[in-house]
Coordinates of C-alpha atoms in Angstrom, one line a residue:
M1 CA -0.2 0.0 0.0
A2 CA 1.2 3.5 -0.9
G3 CA 2.7 5.5 2.2
H4 CA 0.1 8.4 1.6
N5 CA -2.7 5.6 2.1
D6 CA -1.2 4.4 5.3
L7 CA -0.9 8.1 6.5
G8 CA -4.5 8.7 5.7
K9 CA -5.8 5.5 7.4
Q10 CA -3.6 6.5 10.5
G11 CA -5.2 10.0 10.3
E12 CA -8.8 8.8 10.1
E13 CA -7.9 6.4 13.1
A14 CA -6.5 9.2 15.0
A15 CA -9.5 11.5 14.3
A16 CA -11.8 8.8 15.4
R17 CA -10.2 8.7 18.5
F18 CA -9.8 12.2 19.0
L19 CA -14.0 12.5 18.5
S20 CA -14.7 9.8 20.7
A21 CA -12.5 11.3 23.5
L22 CA -14.6 14.4 22.9
E23 CA -17.7 12.0 23.5
Y24 CA -18.9 12.0 20.0
R25 CA -20.6 8.5 19.2
L26 CA -19.4 7.4 15.9
L27 CA -22.0 5.9 13.5
A28 CA -20.0 5.2 10.5
R29 CA -16.4 5.2 8.8
N30 CA -15.9 5.4 5.2
W31 CA -19.5 5.3 4.4
R32 CA -20.3 5.1 0.7
A33 CA -23.0 5.7 -1.6
G34 CA -22.0 4.8 -5.1
R35 CA -18.7 6.8 -5.8
L36 CA -19.5 9.1 -2.8
E37 CA -17.9 8.5 0.5
L38 CA -18.1 10.2 4.0
D39 CA -14.7 9.7 6.1
L40 CA -16.6 9.6 9.3
V41 CA -20.0 9.9 10.6
A42 CA -20.9 10.9 14.3
E43 CA -23.5 12.1 16.7
D44 CA -23.0 14.8 18.9
Y45 CA -25.7 15.8 21.5
G46 CA -28.3 14.7 19.0
E47 CA -26.8 16.4 15.8
V48 CA -25.4 14.3 13.1
V49 CA -21.8 15.4 12.3
F50 CA -20.3 14.5 8.7
V51 CA -16.7 14.7 9.3
E52 CA -14.0 15.0 6.3
V53 CA -10.4 14.0 7.5
K54 CA -7.4 15.5 5.9
T55 CA -3.8 14.2 6.9
R56 CA -0.8 15.7 5.8
T57 CA 2.9 15.4 6.8
H58 CA 3.9 18.8 6.4
A59 CA 1.3 21.5 6.1
S60 CA -0.3 24.2 8.0
P61 CA -3.8 23.4 9.3
G62 CA -5.0 26.1 6.8
E63 CA -3.5 24.3 4.0
A64 CA -5.2 21.0 4.8
L65 CA -8.4 22.8 5.4
E66 CA -8.3 24.5 1.9
A67 CA -7.6 20.9 0.5
V68 CA -11.6 20.4 1.0
G69 CA -12.9 22.5 -2.0
R70 CA -16.0 23.1 -3.6
E71 CA -16.0 19.8 -5.5
K72 CA -15.4 17.6 -2.3
R73 CA -18.0 20.0 -0.2
E74 CA -20.5 19.3 -2.9
N75 CA -19.9 15.4 -2.7
M76 CA -20.2 15.4 1.1
L77 CA -23.4 17.4 0.7
R78 CA -24.8 14.7 -1.7
A79 CA -23.4 11.7 0.6
A80 CA -24.9 13.3 3.7
A81 CA -28.2 13.5 2.0
A82 CA -28.1 9.9 0.9
F83 CA -26.8 8.9 4.6
M84 CA -29.8 11.0 5.8
A85 CA -32.2 9.2 3.6
Y86 CA -30.9 5.9 4.0
Y87 CA -31.1 5.7 7.5
H88 CA -34.4 7.8 7.6
L89 CA -32.8 10.4 9.8
D90 CA -34.4 13.7 10.5
K91 CA -32.1 15.5 12.7
P92 CA -30.0 18.4 12.9
F93 CA -26.7 18.0 11.1
R94 CA -23.3 19.8 10.4
F95 CA -20.3 19.2 8.5
D96 CA -16.8 19.4 10.2
I97 CA -13.4 19.0 9.2
V98 CA -10.5 17.4 11.1
T99 CA -6.9 18.3 9.9
L100 CA -4.0 16.3 11.1
T101 CA -0.4 17.0 10.5
G102 CA 2.6 15.1 11.4
T103 CA 4.1 11.7 10.7
G104 CA 2.2 9.1 12.6
A105 CA -0.4 8.8 15.2
R106 CA 1.7 9.9 18.2
N107 CA 2.9 13.0 16.3
F108 CA -0.3 14.4 14.8
R109 CA -1.3 17.7 15.4
I110 CA -5.1 17.5 15.3
D111 CA -7.1 20.6 14.5
H112 CA -11.1 20.3 14.6
H113 CA -13.0 22.9 12.6
K114 CA -16.4 22.5 13.7
R115 CA -19.2 23.6 11.2
A116 CA -16.6 24.3 8.5
F117 CA -19.3 24.9 6.0
D118 CA -23.0 24.4 5.4
W119 CA -25.2 23.8 2.5
H120 CA -26.0 27.2 2.1
T121 CA -22.3 28.2 1.5
V122 CA -21.7 25.4 -1.0
R123 CA -24.9 25.4 -2.8
G124 CA -26.8 28.6 -2.2
K125 CA -30.2 28.9 -0.8
G126 CA -32.6 26.4 -2.9
C127 CA -30.3 23.5 -2.5
G128 CA -32.3 20.5 -3.5
Y129 CA -30.4 18.0 -1.0
F130 CA -31.8 19.4 2.0
R131 CA -34.9 21.3 2.6

C-alpha cells in the first residue's frame, strides 16, 4: 500500500479516537453511496456530524483545510443526503473537518473545524439536497 494511504488511514483512526474522546458517538467510517464517501459520521448531542479528515505530513492546518474545495464539499452534501435518507434520519446535522499534520498517530497535530461549511455556503439557497 502506498505511504500516503497508510498515513491517511492513520489520520482517520486518530481523528476517530479524538472525536470519541470528546464523547462523539461514531456512527460510520468510510460510508459509501456509489462513488461518494464520508470519512466519518458521528453524533454529537443529537446532531449528526459529517466529518472530512485531511492528513498531511508537512502543511499548515489552513493548507489541509483548503484541500477540501468546492467539489469535495458538494460531494459531501450529496453523500450526507444519501446517508440521511438511507437511515431515515430527520435530525439536525453539520459538516466538520478534522485536519491532522504530522508523521504518525503519536505525532499528529489535530485541529477540529466545527461547522466548517454548510449547504447554504456550498450550494446557495434553494439547495435540493436538504430542505
